[in-house]
Structures are given as structure tokens and as C-alpha cells.
Coordinates of C-alpha atoms and ligand atoms in Angstrom, one line a residue:
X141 CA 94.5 89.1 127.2
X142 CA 95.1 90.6 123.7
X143 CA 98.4 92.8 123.5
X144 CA 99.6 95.0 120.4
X145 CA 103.1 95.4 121.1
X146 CA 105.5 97.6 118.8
X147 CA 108.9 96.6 118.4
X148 CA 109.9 99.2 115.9
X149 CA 108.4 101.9 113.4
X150 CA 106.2 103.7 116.1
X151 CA 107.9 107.5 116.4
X152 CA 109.6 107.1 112.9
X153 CA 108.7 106.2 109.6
X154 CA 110.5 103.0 109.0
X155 CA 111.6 99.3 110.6
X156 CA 107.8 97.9 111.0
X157 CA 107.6 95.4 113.3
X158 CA 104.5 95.0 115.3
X159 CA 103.2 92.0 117.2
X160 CA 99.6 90.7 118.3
X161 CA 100.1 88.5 121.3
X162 CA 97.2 86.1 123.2
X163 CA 98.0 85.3 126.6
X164 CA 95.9 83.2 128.5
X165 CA 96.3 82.9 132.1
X166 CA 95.2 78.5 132.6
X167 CA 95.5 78.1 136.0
X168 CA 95.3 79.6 139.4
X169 CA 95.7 83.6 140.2
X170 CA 95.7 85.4 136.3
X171 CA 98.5 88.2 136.1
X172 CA 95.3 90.5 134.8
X173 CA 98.5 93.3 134.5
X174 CA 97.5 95.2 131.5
X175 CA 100.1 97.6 132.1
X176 CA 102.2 95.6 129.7
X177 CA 104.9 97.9 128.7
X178 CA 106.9 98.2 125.2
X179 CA 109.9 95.8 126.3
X180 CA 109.0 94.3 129.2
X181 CA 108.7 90.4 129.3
X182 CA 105.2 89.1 129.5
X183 CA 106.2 85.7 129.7
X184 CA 107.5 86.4 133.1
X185 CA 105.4 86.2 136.1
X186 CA 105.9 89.4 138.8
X187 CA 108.6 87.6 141.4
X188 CA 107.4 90.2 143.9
X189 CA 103.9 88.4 144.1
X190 CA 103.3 84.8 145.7
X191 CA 100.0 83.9 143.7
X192 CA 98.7 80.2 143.7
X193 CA 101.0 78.3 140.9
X194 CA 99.8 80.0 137.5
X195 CA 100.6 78.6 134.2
X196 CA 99.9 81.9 131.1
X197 CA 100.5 79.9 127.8
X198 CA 101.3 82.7 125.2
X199 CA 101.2 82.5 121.7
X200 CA 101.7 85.9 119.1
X201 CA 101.9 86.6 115.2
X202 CA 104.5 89.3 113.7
X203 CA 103.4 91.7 111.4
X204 CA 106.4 92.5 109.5
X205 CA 110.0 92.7 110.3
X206 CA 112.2 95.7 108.8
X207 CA 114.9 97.7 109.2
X208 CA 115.5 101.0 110.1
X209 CA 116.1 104.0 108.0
X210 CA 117.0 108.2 108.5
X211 CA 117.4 109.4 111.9
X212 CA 115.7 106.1 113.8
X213 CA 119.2 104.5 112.6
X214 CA 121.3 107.1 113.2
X215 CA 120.0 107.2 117.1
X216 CA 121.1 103.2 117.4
X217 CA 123.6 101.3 116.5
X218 CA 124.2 99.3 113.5
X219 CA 124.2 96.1 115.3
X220 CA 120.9 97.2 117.6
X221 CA 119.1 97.8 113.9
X222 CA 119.7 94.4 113.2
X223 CA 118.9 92.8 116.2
X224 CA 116.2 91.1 117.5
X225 CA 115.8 92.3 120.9
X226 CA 112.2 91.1 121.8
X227 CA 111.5 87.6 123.0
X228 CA 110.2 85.3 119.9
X229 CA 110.0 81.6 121.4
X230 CA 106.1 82.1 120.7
X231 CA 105.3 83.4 117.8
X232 CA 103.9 81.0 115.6
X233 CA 104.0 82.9 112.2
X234 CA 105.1 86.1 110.6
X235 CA 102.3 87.7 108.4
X236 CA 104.1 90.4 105.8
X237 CA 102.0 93.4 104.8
X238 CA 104.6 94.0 102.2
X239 CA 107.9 93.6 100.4
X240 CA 109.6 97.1 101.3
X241 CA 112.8 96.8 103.4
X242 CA 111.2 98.9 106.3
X243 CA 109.4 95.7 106.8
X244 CA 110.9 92.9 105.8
X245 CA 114.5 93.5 106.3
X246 CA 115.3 91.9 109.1
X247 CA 113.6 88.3 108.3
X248 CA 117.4 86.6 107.8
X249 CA 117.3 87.8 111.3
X250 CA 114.7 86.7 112.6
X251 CA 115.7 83.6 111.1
X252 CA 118.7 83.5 112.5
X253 CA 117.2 84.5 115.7
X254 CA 115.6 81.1 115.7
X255 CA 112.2 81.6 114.4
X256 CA 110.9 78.5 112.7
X257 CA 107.3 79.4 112.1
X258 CA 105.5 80.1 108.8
X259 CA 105.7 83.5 106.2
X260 CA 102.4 84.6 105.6
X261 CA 102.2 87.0 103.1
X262 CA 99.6 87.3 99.3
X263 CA 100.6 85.4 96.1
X264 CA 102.2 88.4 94.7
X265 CA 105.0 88.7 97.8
X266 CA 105.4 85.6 97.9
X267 CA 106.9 85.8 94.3
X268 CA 109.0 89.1 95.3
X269 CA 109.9 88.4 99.0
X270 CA 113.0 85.8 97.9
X271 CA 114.1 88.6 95.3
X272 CA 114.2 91.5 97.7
X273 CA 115.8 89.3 100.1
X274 CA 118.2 88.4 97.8
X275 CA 119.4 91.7 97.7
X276 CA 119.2 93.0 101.0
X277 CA 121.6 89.5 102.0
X278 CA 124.2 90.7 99.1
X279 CA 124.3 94.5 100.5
X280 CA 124.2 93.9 104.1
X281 CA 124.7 90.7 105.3
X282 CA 127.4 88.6 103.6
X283 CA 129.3 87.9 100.0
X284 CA 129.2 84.5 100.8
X285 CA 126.5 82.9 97.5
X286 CA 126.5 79.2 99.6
X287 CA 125.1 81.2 102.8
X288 CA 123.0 83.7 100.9
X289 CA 121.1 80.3 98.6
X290 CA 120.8 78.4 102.2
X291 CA 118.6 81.8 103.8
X292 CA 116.8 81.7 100.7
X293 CA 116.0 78.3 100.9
X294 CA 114.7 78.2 104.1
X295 CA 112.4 81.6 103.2
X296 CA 111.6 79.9 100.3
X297 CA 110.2 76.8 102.3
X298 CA 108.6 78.8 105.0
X299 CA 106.3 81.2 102.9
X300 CA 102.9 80.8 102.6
X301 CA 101.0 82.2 100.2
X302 CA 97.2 83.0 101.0
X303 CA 94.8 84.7 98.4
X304 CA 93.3 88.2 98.9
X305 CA 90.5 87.8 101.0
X306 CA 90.5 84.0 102.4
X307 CA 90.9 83.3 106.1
X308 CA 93.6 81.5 107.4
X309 CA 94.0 79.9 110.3
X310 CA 97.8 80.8 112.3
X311 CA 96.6 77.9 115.4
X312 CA 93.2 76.8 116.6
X313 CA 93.6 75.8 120.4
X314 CA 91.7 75.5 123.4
X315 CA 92.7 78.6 125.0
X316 CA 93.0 80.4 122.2
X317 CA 93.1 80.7 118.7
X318 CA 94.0 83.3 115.6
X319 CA 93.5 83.4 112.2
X320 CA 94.4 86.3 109.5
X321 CA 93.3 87.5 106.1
X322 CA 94.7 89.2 104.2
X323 CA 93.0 92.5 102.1
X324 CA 94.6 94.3 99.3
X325 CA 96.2 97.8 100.8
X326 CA 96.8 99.4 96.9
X327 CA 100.3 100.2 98.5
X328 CA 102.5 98.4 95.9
X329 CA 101.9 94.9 93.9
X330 CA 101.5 92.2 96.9
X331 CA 100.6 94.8 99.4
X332 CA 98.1 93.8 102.1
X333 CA 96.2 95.1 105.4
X334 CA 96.1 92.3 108.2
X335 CA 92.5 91.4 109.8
X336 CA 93.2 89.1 112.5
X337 CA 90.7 87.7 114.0
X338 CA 92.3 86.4 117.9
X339 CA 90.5 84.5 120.9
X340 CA 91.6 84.2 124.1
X341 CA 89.6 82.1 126.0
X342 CA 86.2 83.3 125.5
X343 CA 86.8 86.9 125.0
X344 CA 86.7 87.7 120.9
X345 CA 88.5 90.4 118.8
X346 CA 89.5 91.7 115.3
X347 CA 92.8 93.8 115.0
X348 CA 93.7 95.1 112.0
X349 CA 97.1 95.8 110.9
X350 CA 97.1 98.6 107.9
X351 CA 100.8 97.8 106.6
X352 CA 101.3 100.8 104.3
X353 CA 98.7 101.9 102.5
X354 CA 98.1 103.1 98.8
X355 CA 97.2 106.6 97.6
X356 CA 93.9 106.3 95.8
X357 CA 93.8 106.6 91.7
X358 CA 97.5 105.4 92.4
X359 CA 98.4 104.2 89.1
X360 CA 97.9 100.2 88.4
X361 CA 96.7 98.8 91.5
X362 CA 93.1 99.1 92.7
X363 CA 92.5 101.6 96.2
X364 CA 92.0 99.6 99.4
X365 CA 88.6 99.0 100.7
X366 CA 88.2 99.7 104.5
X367 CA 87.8 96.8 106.6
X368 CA 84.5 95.6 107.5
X369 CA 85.0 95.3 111.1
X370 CA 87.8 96.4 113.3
X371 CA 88.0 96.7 116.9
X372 CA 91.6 97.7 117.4
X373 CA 93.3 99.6 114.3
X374 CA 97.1 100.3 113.7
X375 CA 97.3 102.5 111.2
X376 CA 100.0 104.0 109.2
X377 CA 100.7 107.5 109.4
X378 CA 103.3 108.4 106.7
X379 CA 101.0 111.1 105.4
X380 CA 99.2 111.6 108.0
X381 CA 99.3 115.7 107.9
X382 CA 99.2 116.0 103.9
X383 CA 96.9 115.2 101.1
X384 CA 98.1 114.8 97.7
X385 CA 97.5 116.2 94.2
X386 CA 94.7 114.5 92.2
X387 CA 95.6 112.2 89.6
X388 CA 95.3 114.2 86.7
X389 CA 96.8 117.3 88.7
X390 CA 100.1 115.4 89.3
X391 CA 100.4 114.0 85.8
X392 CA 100.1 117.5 84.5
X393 CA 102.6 118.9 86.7
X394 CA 104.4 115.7 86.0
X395 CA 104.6 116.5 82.5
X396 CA 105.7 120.1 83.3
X397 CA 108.7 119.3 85.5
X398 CA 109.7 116.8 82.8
X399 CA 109.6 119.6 80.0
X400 CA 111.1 122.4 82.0
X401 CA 113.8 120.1 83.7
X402 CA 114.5 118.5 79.6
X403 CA 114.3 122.7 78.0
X404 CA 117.8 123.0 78.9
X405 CA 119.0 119.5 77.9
X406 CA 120.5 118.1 81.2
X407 CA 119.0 115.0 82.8
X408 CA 116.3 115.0 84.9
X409 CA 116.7 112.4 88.1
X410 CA 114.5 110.3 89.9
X411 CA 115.2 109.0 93.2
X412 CA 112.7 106.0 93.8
X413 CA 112.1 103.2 95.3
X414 CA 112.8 100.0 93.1
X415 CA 109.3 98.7 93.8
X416 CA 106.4 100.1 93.4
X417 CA 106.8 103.9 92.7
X418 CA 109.3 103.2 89.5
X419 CA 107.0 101.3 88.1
X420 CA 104.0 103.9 88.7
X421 CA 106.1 106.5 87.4
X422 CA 106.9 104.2 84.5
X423 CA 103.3 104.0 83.5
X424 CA 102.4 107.7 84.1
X425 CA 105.6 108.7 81.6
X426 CA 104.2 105.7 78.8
X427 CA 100.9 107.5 79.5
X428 CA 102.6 111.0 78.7
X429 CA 104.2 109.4 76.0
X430 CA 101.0 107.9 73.9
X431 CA 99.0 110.9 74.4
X432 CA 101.8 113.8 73.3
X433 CA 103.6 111.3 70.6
X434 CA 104.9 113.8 68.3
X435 CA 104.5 116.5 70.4
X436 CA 107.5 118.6 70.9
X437 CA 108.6 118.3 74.5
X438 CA 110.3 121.2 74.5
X439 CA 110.6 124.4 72.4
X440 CA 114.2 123.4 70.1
X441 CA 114.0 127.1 69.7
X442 CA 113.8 128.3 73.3
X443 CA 116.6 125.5 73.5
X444 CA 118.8 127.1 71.6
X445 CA 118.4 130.5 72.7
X446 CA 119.6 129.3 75.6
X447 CA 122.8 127.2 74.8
X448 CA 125.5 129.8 75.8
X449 CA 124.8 128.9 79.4
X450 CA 126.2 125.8 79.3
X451 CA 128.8 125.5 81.3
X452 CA 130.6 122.6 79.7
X453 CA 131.0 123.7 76.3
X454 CA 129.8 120.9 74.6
X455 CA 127.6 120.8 71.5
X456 CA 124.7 118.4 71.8
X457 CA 124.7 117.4 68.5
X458 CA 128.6 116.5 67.9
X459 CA 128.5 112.8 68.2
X460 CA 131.5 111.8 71.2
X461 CA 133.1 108.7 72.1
X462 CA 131.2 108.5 74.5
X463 CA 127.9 107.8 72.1
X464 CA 129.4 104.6 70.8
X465 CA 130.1 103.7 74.9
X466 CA 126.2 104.4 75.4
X467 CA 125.5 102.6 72.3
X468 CA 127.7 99.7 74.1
X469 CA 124.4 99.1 76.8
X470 CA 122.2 99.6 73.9
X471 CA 120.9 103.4 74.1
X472 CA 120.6 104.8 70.9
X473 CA 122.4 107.7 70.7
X474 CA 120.5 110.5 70.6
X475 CA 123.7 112.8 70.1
X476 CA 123.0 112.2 66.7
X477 CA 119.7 113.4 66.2
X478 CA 119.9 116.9 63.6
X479 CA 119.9 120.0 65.3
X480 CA 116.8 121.0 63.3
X481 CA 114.6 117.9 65.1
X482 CA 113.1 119.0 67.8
X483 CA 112.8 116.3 71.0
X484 CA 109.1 114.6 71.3
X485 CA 107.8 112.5 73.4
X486 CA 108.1 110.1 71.1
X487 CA 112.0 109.9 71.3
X488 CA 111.9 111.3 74.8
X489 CA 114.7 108.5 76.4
X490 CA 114.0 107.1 79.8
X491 CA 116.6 104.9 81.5
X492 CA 116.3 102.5 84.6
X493 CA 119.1 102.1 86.2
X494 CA 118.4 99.2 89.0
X495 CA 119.2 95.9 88.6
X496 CA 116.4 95.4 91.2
X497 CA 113.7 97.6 89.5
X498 CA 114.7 96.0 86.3
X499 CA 113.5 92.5 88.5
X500 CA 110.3 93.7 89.9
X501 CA 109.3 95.8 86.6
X502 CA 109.5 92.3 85.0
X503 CA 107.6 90.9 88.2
X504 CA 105.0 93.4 88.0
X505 CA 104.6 92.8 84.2
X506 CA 104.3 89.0 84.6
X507 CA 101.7 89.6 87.5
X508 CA 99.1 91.7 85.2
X509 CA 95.8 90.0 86.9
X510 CA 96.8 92.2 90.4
X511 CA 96.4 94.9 88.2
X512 CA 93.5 97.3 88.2
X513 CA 91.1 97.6 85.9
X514 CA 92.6 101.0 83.8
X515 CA 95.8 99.1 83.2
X516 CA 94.3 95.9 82.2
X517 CA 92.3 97.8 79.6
X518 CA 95.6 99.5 78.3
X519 CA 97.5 95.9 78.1
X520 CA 94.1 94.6 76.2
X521 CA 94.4 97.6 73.7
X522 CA 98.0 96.9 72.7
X523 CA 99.7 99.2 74.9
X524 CA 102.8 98.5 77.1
X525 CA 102.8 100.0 80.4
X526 CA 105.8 98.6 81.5
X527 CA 108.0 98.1 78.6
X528 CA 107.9 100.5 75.9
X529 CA 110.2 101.3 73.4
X530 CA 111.5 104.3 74.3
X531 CA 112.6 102.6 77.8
X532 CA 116.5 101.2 78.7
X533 CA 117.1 99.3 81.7
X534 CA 120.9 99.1 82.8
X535 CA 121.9 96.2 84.5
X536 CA 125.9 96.0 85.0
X537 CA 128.0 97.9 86.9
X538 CA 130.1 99.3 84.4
X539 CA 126.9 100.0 82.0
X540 CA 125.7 102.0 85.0
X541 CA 129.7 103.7 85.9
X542 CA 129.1 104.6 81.4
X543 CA 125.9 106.1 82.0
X544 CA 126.4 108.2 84.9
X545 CA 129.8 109.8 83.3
X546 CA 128.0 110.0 79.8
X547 CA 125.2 112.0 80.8
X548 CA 127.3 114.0 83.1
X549 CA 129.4 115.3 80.1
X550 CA 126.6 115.1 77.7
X551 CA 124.0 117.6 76.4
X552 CA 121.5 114.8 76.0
X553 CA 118.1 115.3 77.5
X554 CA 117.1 112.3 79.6
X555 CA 115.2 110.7 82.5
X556 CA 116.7 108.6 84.5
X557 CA 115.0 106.6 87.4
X558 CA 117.3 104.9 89.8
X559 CA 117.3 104.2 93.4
X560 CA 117.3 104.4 96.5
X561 CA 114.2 106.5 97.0
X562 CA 115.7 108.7 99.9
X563 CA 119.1 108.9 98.1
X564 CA 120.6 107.2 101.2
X565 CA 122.6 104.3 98.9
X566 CA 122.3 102.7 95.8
X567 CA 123.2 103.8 92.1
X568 CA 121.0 107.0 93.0
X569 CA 124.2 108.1 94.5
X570 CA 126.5 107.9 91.9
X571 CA 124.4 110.0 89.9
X572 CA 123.9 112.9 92.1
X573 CA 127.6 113.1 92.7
X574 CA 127.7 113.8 89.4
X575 CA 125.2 115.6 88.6
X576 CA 123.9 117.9 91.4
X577 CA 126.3 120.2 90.3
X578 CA 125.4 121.3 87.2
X579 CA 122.2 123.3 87.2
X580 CA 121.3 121.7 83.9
X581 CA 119.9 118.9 85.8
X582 CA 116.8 118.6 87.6
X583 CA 116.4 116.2 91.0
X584 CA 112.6 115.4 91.1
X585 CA 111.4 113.7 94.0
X586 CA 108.1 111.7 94.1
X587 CA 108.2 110.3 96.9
X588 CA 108.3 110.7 101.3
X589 CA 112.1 111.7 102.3
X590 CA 112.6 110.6 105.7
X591 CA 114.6 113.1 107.9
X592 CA 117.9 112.5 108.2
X593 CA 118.1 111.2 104.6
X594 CA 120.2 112.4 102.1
X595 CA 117.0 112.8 100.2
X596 CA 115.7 115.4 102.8
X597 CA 118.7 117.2 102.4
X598 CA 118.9 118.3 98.7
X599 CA 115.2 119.1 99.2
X600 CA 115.4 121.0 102.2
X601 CA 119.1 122.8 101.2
X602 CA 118.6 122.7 97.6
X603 CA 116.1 125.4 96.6
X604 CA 118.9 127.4 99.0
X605 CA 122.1 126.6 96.9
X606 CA 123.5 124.5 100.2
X607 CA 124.6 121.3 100.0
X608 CA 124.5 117.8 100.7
X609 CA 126.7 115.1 102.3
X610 CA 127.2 112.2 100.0
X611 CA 129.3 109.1 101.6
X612 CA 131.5 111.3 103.7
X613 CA 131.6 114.0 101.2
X614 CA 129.8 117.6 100.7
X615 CA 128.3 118.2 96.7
X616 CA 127.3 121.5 96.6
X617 CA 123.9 121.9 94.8
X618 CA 123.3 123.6 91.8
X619 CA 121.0 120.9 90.1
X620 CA 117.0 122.6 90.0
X621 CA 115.2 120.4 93.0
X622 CA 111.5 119.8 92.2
X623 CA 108.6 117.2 93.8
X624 CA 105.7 116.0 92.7
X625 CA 103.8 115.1 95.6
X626 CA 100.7 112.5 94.2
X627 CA 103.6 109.8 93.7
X628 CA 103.9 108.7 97.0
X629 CA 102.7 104.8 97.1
X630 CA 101.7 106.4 100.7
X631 CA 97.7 107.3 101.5
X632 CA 97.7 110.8 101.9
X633 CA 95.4 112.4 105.2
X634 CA 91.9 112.4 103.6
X635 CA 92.4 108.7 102.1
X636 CA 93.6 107.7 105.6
X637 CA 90.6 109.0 107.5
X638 CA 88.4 107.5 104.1
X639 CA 90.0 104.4 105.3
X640 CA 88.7 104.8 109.2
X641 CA 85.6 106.3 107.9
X642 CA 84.4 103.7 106.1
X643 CA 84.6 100.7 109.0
X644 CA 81.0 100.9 109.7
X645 CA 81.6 100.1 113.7
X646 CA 84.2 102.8 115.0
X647 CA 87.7 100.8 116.4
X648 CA 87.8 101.3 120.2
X649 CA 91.8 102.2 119.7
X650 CA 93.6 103.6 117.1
X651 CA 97.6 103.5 116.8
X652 CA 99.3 104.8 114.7
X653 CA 102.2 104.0 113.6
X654 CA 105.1 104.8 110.8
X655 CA 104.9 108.3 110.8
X656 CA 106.9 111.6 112.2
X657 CA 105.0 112.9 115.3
X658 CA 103.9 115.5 113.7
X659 CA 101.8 113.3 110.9
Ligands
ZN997 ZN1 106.0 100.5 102.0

């Protein structure tokens, strides 16, 4: 018998963690119960039912293991989000789709939980799993650096890496046997659908596992493929009810949210995820940036015309103190810039403040052969995706405390991408308090905003002048709220069912998963 079971991410969008479990009934009277329920132990034999002495060996795989986000948290508590509540004495490996904390969050966990089996993930998660984890331990689980290196060590030891596209054999037994490879999902660097190919006994199937998927034309990594067989499917759903703009739709409207939200010379935020959608949104702005060079980004006319609105007083082109403070993380002050220039692209200033996206831009950079075969060409002709000039990462603490109370005060006309994605932590936060209450600056959101998240707030409330709760606090909203929808790393509906089209023999089952109901 071949079970799917969930133990998280079925109703909401986040905390993946599914499991694909062989049981094979050796001897005597074979519980043939496929009632198997979500919780229930199938290890356990029915008391009420005196069968000849049966012996079910049972062996299973995880796909993913992540935490919970939004209102899936808020309904349990913080120690249930953590735990591991589901038996694990047989699973012999975890495979991981991906390196976002909705599924791989709880792995010190699982570890801790006892799980001794391998971590199966592609080459490039292998290179980004430790790092993530590394900063998931710091935030959530302890201070302690001797604890922290020791759960890295043993993730370190247990991953395995496995190249796009090769089998690999999880156990080989008598009764039964699975093996997995992994396909590239176009989700974000590293990402990966599961084919698992499972035997029990003499009965034969292929599950695939979707992880999340990738939009296609998603900036930098090439669109999945659909899989060439697959008899059971759980899919991903995050999207399930929406398509998104076209490439060249959303770079446009891109480009006008970023002139619009700049006209007025506040900053313009970006909530986003540290992998993955920072640095697509990094290669879309560079894009913007080579092809409209010395193209005024905004009217300095227009600009001026409308400077008696703003509310602070301050004149953008007297140089402050705080200039030589910004100047201290090495932005160059572009307080000083003569009234009469007007702002190009060219000296359009984009900041990203993340430690973490600071990490995985470098990762992504150092891991240019995952790359698809537009941004390859770009590297080859001398361009810079990730790193041009006009960019500033801010590392420190107090470089980031500087920046957020700089560009609060400040005139200065700035993007600035920090996370978390859904506004529910992280220097993101800092920011907004800051900032939503100045209608100077612009929120843009590029990506899904689960319910229950912060994020979901100042886009729902926002465009009503309501407000949002911030750590324990209302901010009232007077910051312009905008989305661009064709950001999300997420397939929208029509690349979904592309994805399920194209498997030339139709799955028996589909489940999906990591979506509202609704999607
Ligand atoms: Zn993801």
C-alpha cells in the first residue's frame, strides 16, 4: 500500500510537509484498510481484530519540513508549530523541494525529533539549506553559537546532493523499494519537483511531489517542464485562482509604480522574500536601469511643482547630518545632487537591506550555470544582473537603524528591498513603522500575502486609509500601497494547469495542496 499523507500545508498556504509511505503487509491477514486517515497511526494494527499474526514493515520519505505562517499559526500554538507530531521511526530520508522556511523550517526539529536519515535536496540547496538554517536557528531557536554550529554540522553531514534529473535510489528491498529525482520547478535557485518512483511488493507507482512551482518567463531561472509520467500528483495551489501579468506587462507597470511612487521623492518599499523574488526584482530593476540610462525617471519639473506638500519641511537638496551618517554604510549621498539634475535611472539608488538576501544574492551570483539562458547571455555581454553599481546592500544593525531613520526624514528618492515578504518580521518592519505614515512613500508588494499577515493588512486597509498592527502596535496608513502581480516566484492558474496538461498520461488523483480553499 502506497499512502500520501499531509502533515501540514493542506488548507493554508505555508508549513509543507508531506509524506509518501510504502507499507507492506509480509505475513498472514494484510490490514488492506485504505481508510488511512490524516493522523492516525498506520503502524498500528486494529486491536479490535484477531487476524493470523501479521507483520506490515513500513518505510516512507518526507517531502519537506516547514513551518507555519498567517492564520495556520495563529489557530495553533507556538509549541504545536514546532512540533513534530507524526510518527517518524521510518522514514528513511527527507527529500527538500526547496530552501523557503514554509518548507524547511522545522528540520532542527525533525532532527531533534530523532530523524537520522539522509537530506535529499539539488546542488544548489544543498549550498543554501545550511545558510537559511542558520538563520532560522538564530531567530527562533537559540543564541547559543556552540548549539547552533553542532545543528549545522549534523545538516551539513546529512545532505545529499543529487543533480537535476538523475535517479536516486532512497532503499531497494525485497518488499519494497523507492527512489526519487529530482526536476527543476523554476520556483527559486535549487528549487525542484519530486518524481518518486515507489514499489510495494509487486504493485508499481510514480507520485509526484510539485514543491512550489515558478511562474513562467520568471526572470533567471528556466520554467519547469511537466513530468513525464505521473500517476498521483500533489500539486501546489498558491495561485491557483489567478494568472499573472506577462513579462513585459509587469516590467512596464513595474517601471511605472517605480516612477510614480519616486515623482514625489519618498521611498518606495519592497516587502520580499530574501530568496528568490529579491533577486528577480533585482534583475528586472538592472534591466530598467540599462535600457532607460539617462532617462529621467521622473519629471524634476512636476517634482517641484509639487514640493509644498511635503509634510516635513525639508529641502531635498540641503545636505543633513544625516548624509555623512548614510555616507557612513557607503551610500553616496544623493542629497547633494543640484536641484537643476534631474533623477535617471542611471543614479536611481536601490538599497538591500537583509543580511540574508545580501547571502543568497552572492549565492545566486556564484551559481550562474542554474541560470537560464537570457541571463547567461546578459553576464556574457558584460552586464551585472546582480550587482550593479547603482546597488547598496546594508548589513549591520545599526547601518540598517541609519537607513530606516535617514530616509524617513529625508527627501531622497529611493528603493529599498528588505524582508520579510508578508511584513510579518524582519527589518521590513522597521521600515513601515516609519514610513507608512507619510504618503510620500509607496509600499509595493510583489508577491502572495497570506491572510492573517501584516502584509495582507496594509493591502487590504491601505487603499482605505485604515491601519495596520505592527508588533503590538496600530501605524495608521498613509503611505500609497501598490502590487505588481507577475513577481510572484508562484505559477499562476494557466501555468499550473500547463503543468498537468502537459503529463501525457492523466494522474489518477490530484491534491492539492498550499493554497487558500478558494485557490
Ligand atoms: Zn517557496
Amino acid at each position: 500500500m502506497i499512502d500520501i499523507i499531509h502533515h501540514g500545508a493542506v488548507d493554508g498556504v505555508t508549513g509543507s510537509c508531506h509524506e509518501l509511505r510504502i507499507s507492506q503487509a509480509t505475513k498472514g491477514l494484510a490490514h488492506q484498510n485504505n481508510q488511512s486517515t490524516k493522523g492516525s497511526d498506520p503502524l498500528g494494527a486494529d486491536p479490535t481484530q484477531k487476524p493470523a499474526p501479521t507483520s506490515t514493515s513500513c518505510a516512507g520519505i518526507l517531502i519537506d519540513c516547514g513551518l507555519f505562517q498567517g492564520n495556520e499559526s495563529k489557530s495553533r500554538s507556538a509549541a504545536q508549530d514546532l512540533a513534530i507530531d507524526f510518527p517518524i521511526d521510518h522514514i528513511r530520508a527527507l527529500v527538500v523541494t526547496h530552501v523557503h522556511i514554509d518548507h524547511v523550517g522545522r528540520i532542527p526539529y525533525l532532527l531533534a525529533a530523532g530523524f537520522d536519515g539522509p537530506i535529499i535536496c539539488s546542488e544548489p540547496t544543498a549550498i543554501m539549506l545550511p545558510e537559511i538554517l542558520e538563520d532560522a536557528l538564530k531567530i527562533g531557536f537559540t543564541r547559543d553559537r556552540a548549539l547552533i554550529n553542532r545543528v549545522l554540522g549534523v545538516i551539513r553531514d546529512r545532505i545529499v546532493p543529487v543533480a537535476y534529473g538523475q535517479w536516486h535510489s532512497v532503499f531497494e528491498e525485497e518488499a519494497s523499494s523507492l527512489k526519487v529525482r529530482l526536476q527543476r520547478a523554476g520556483h527559486i535557485l535549487g528549487s525542484a519537483y519530486v518524481e518518486c518512483d515507489c514499489r510495494a511488493g509487486d504493485y508499481e507507482e510514480r507520485v509526484v511531489f510539485s514543491g512550489d512551482l515558478g511562474a513562467s518567463h520568471s526572470p533567471l531561472l528556466p520554467e519547469p517542464v511537466s513530468p513525464e509520467r505521473a500517476d498521483r500528483l500533489v500539486i501546489e495551489s498558491t495561485y491557483g485562482d489567478k494568472n499573472h501579468e506577462d513579462r513585459a506587462t509587469r516590467r512596464y507597470r513595474l517601471k511605472a509604480v517605480l516612477e510614480h511612487a519616486l515623482e514625489d521623492g519618498g521611498t518606495v518599499l519592497i516587502p520580499a522574500f530574501s530568496i528568490g523574488r529579491t533577486q528577480e526584482l533585482l534583475y528586472e530593476i538592472e534591466g530598467l536601469i540599462a535600457e532607460f540610462g539617462d532617462e529621467q525617471v521622473v519629471d524634476h519639473q512636476a517634482r517641484q511643482a509639487t514640493k509644498g506638500s511635503d509634510p516635513s519641511g525639508s529641502d531635498p537638496t540641503q545636505r543633513t547630518a544625516a548624509d555623512s551618517r548614510l555616507g557612513a554604510f557607503g551610500v553616496s549621498p544623493q542629497g547633494d545632487r543640484p536641484r537643476s539634475k534631474p533623477l535617471t535611472w542611471n543614479n536611481l539608488e536601490v538599497v538591500v537591506d537583509s543580511p540574508l538576501a545580501a547571502e543568497f544574492t552572492k549565492i545566486y551570483r556564484d551559481l550562474k550555470p542554474f541560470w537560464d539562458e537570457e541571463a547567461r547571455a546578459l553576464v556574457n555581454s558584460g552586464r551585472h544582473p546582480l550587482s550593479f553599481e547603482q546597488l547598496t546592500v546594508i548589513n549591520s544593525h545599526e547601518d540598517h537603524v541609519n537607513a530606516v531613520n535617514y530616509l524617513a526624514k529625508s527627501r531622497r528618492p529611493c528603493v529599498v528591498i528588505a524582508g520579510s515578504g508578508m511584513c510579518a518580521g524582519g527589518r521590513v518592519v522597521n521600515y513601515l513603522k516609519a514610513m507608512l505614515g507619510d504618503a510620500r512613500n509607496d509600499v509595493l508588494f510583489v508577491g502572495y500575502q497570506a491572510a492573517g499577515t501584516p502584509g495582507r493588512d496594509i493591502l487590504t486597509f491601505g487603499p482605505r486609509g485604515g491601519w495596520v498592527e505592527l508588533e503590538g502596535e496600530r501605524y495608521d496608513i498613509r503611505a500609497q500601497v501598490h502590487t505588481v502581480g507577475g513577481y510572484s516566484a508562484h505559477a499562476g492558474q494557466e501555468d499550473l494547469l500547463r503543468f498537468v496538461g502537459g503529463i501525457p498520461q492523466p494522474p489518477s488523483e490530484i491534491r492539492f495542496v498550499h493554497g487558500d480553499e478558494g485557490a
